[in-house]
Coordinates of C-alpha atoms in Angstrom, one line a residue:
M1 CA 1.6 29.8 -42.6
T2 CA 3.4 27.6 -40.1
A3 CA 2.3 24.1 -39.1
P4 CA 0.9 23.8 -35.6
S5 CA 3.5 22.7 -33.1
A6 CA 3.2 19.4 -31.2
P7 CA 1.8 19.7 -27.7
S8 CA 4.5 19.9 -25.0
P9 CA 4.9 17.0 -22.6
Q10 CA 2.2 16.9 -19.9
W11 CA 2.6 16.1 -16.2
V12 CA 0.8 12.9 -15.3
E13 CA 0.2 11.8 -11.8
V14 CA -0.9 8.3 -10.7
N15 CA -0.9 6.2 -7.5
Q16 CA 0.2 2.6 -7.2
F17 CA -0.8 0.8 -4.1
E18 CA -1.7 -2.4 -2.3
A19 CA -4.7 -2.5 0.1
V20 CA -6.2 -5.2 2.3
T21 CA -9.6 -6.4 1.1
A22 CA -11.9 -9.4 1.9
R23 CA -10.0 -12.6 1.1
G24 CA -6.7 -11.0 0.3
T25 CA -5.2 -7.8 -1.1
R26 CA -6.1 -5.5 -4.0
Q27 CA -3.1 -4.1 -6.1
V28 CA -3.1 -1.3 -8.6
T29 CA -0.2 -0.9 -10.9
W30 CA 0.3 1.5 -13.9
F31 CA 2.2 0.8 -17.1
W32 CA 3.2 3.0 -20.0
R33 CA 4.3 2.8 -23.6
V34 CA 4.8 5.4 -26.4
N35 CA 3.5 3.4 -29.4
K36 CA 0.9 0.6 -29.6
R37 CA 3.6 -1.8 -30.8
D38 CA 6.0 -1.1 -27.9
G39 CA 6.1 -3.3 -24.8
W40 CA 4.5 -2.2 -21.5
Q41 CA 6.8 -0.9 -18.7
N42 CA 6.1 0.0 -15.1
I43 CA 5.5 3.8 -14.9
A44 CA 7.8 3.9 -11.9
D45 CA 10.6 3.1 -14.3
F46 CA 9.7 6.1 -16.6
P47 CA 12.8 8.3 -17.2
D48 CA 13.0 11.2 -14.7
A49 CA 9.8 10.0 -13.0
Q50 CA 9.3 11.5 -9.5
R51 CA 8.4 8.8 -7.0
E52 CA 7.0 9.7 -3.5
R53 CA 6.0 7.3 -0.8
V54 CA 2.6 8.2 0.6
E55 CA 1.7 7.6 4.2
P56 CA -0.6 4.6 4.0
G57 CA -4.1 5.1 5.4
P58 CA -6.2 2.4 7.1
G59 CA -6.2 -0.8 5.2
V60 CA -3.4 0.3 2.8
V61 CA -0.2 -1.8 2.9
W62 CA 1.8 0.7 0.8
E63 CA 1.2 3.5 -1.6
T64 CA 3.5 5.4 -4.1
R65 CA 2.6 8.6 -6.0
I66 CA 4.3 8.8 -9.4
R67 CA 4.6 12.0 -11.4
A68 CA 6.1 12.0 -14.9
Q69 CA 6.2 14.3 -17.9
M70 CA 4.7 12.3 -20.7
A71 CA 4.2 13.0 -24.4
Y72 CA 0.7 13.9 -25.5
G73 CA -0.9 10.7 -26.8
S74 CA 1.3 8.3 -24.8
W75 CA -0.5 5.1 -23.7
L76 CA -1.1 4.1 -20.1
M77 CA -2.6 0.9 -18.7
R78 CA -4.0 0.5 -15.2
V79 CA -3.9 -3.1 -13.9
E80 CA -6.0 -3.9 -10.9
S81 CA -5.6 -7.4 -9.3
R82 CA -8.0 -8.5 -6.6
P83 CA -9.2 -11.7 -5.1
G84 CA -11.6 -13.6 -7.3
R85 CA -15.0 -14.9 -6.3
P86 CA -15.0 -17.6 -3.7
E87 CA -15.4 -21.2 -4.8
H88 CA -18.1 -23.2 -3.1
L89 CA -16.5 -26.6 -2.2
D90 CA -17.2 -29.1 0.5
A91 CA -14.5 -29.7 3.0
L92 CA -13.1 -32.9 1.3
D93 CA -13.0 -31.2 -2.2
Y94 CA -11.2 -28.2 -0.7
L95 CA -8.5 -30.4 0.8
K96 CA -8.1 -32.5 -2.4
R97 CA -7.6 -29.6 -4.8
E98 CA -4.2 -28.7 -6.1
R99 CA -4.4 -24.9 -5.9
R100 CA -3.9 -23.5 -2.4
Q101 CA -4.1 -19.8 -3.2
V102 CA -7.2 -17.7 -3.8
A103 CA -7.9 -17.1 -7.5
R104 CA -7.2 -13.5 -8.7
Q105 CA -9.4 -11.3 -10.9
V106 CA -7.4 -8.9 -13.1
V107 CA -8.9 -5.9 -14.7
R108 CA -7.0 -3.8 -17.3
Q109 CA -8.0 -0.3 -18.4
H110 CA -6.3 1.6 -21.2
F111 CA -5.8 5.4 -21.3
R112 CA -4.1 8.0 -23.5
V113 CA -2.4 11.2 -22.2
G114 CA -4.6 14.1 -23.2
R115 CA -4.2 17.9 -22.9
R116 CA -3.1 19.2 -19.5
G117 CA -2.2 15.7 -18.5
V118 CA -5.8 14.4 -18.3
L119 CA -6.0 10.7 -18.8
V120 CA -8.6 9.8 -21.4
R121 CA -10.0 6.3 -21.2
V122 CA -9.9 4.4 -24.5
Q123 CA -11.6 1.2 -25.6
D124 CA -9.6 -1.9 -24.6
D125 CA -8.1 -3.9 -27.4

């Protein structure tokens, strides 16, 4: 009896973009790594990745579609950065504060590459 073979690499397709929202922009970026102890790298830098600029729709600054053949079980992280909640300050406090930019809210979601390239959401660490 022979051992089952490892699944072949799967095609994975994701979109990275920046879009205009209330109080700023929303950015979505994807990162990958092979093992949990490896560092995260932008999926656009994945070896032999196919990058395609997508015609931006209304409210979209730029959008890139990325296709890559990834090993079954590879890790992906989706990072979404958007403007945070507005601060309620009176006019004088607003002028006195040090920070001039809008606070950002960052959401990270982790995925594994499943069969047929389906991304399976996993519990964040």
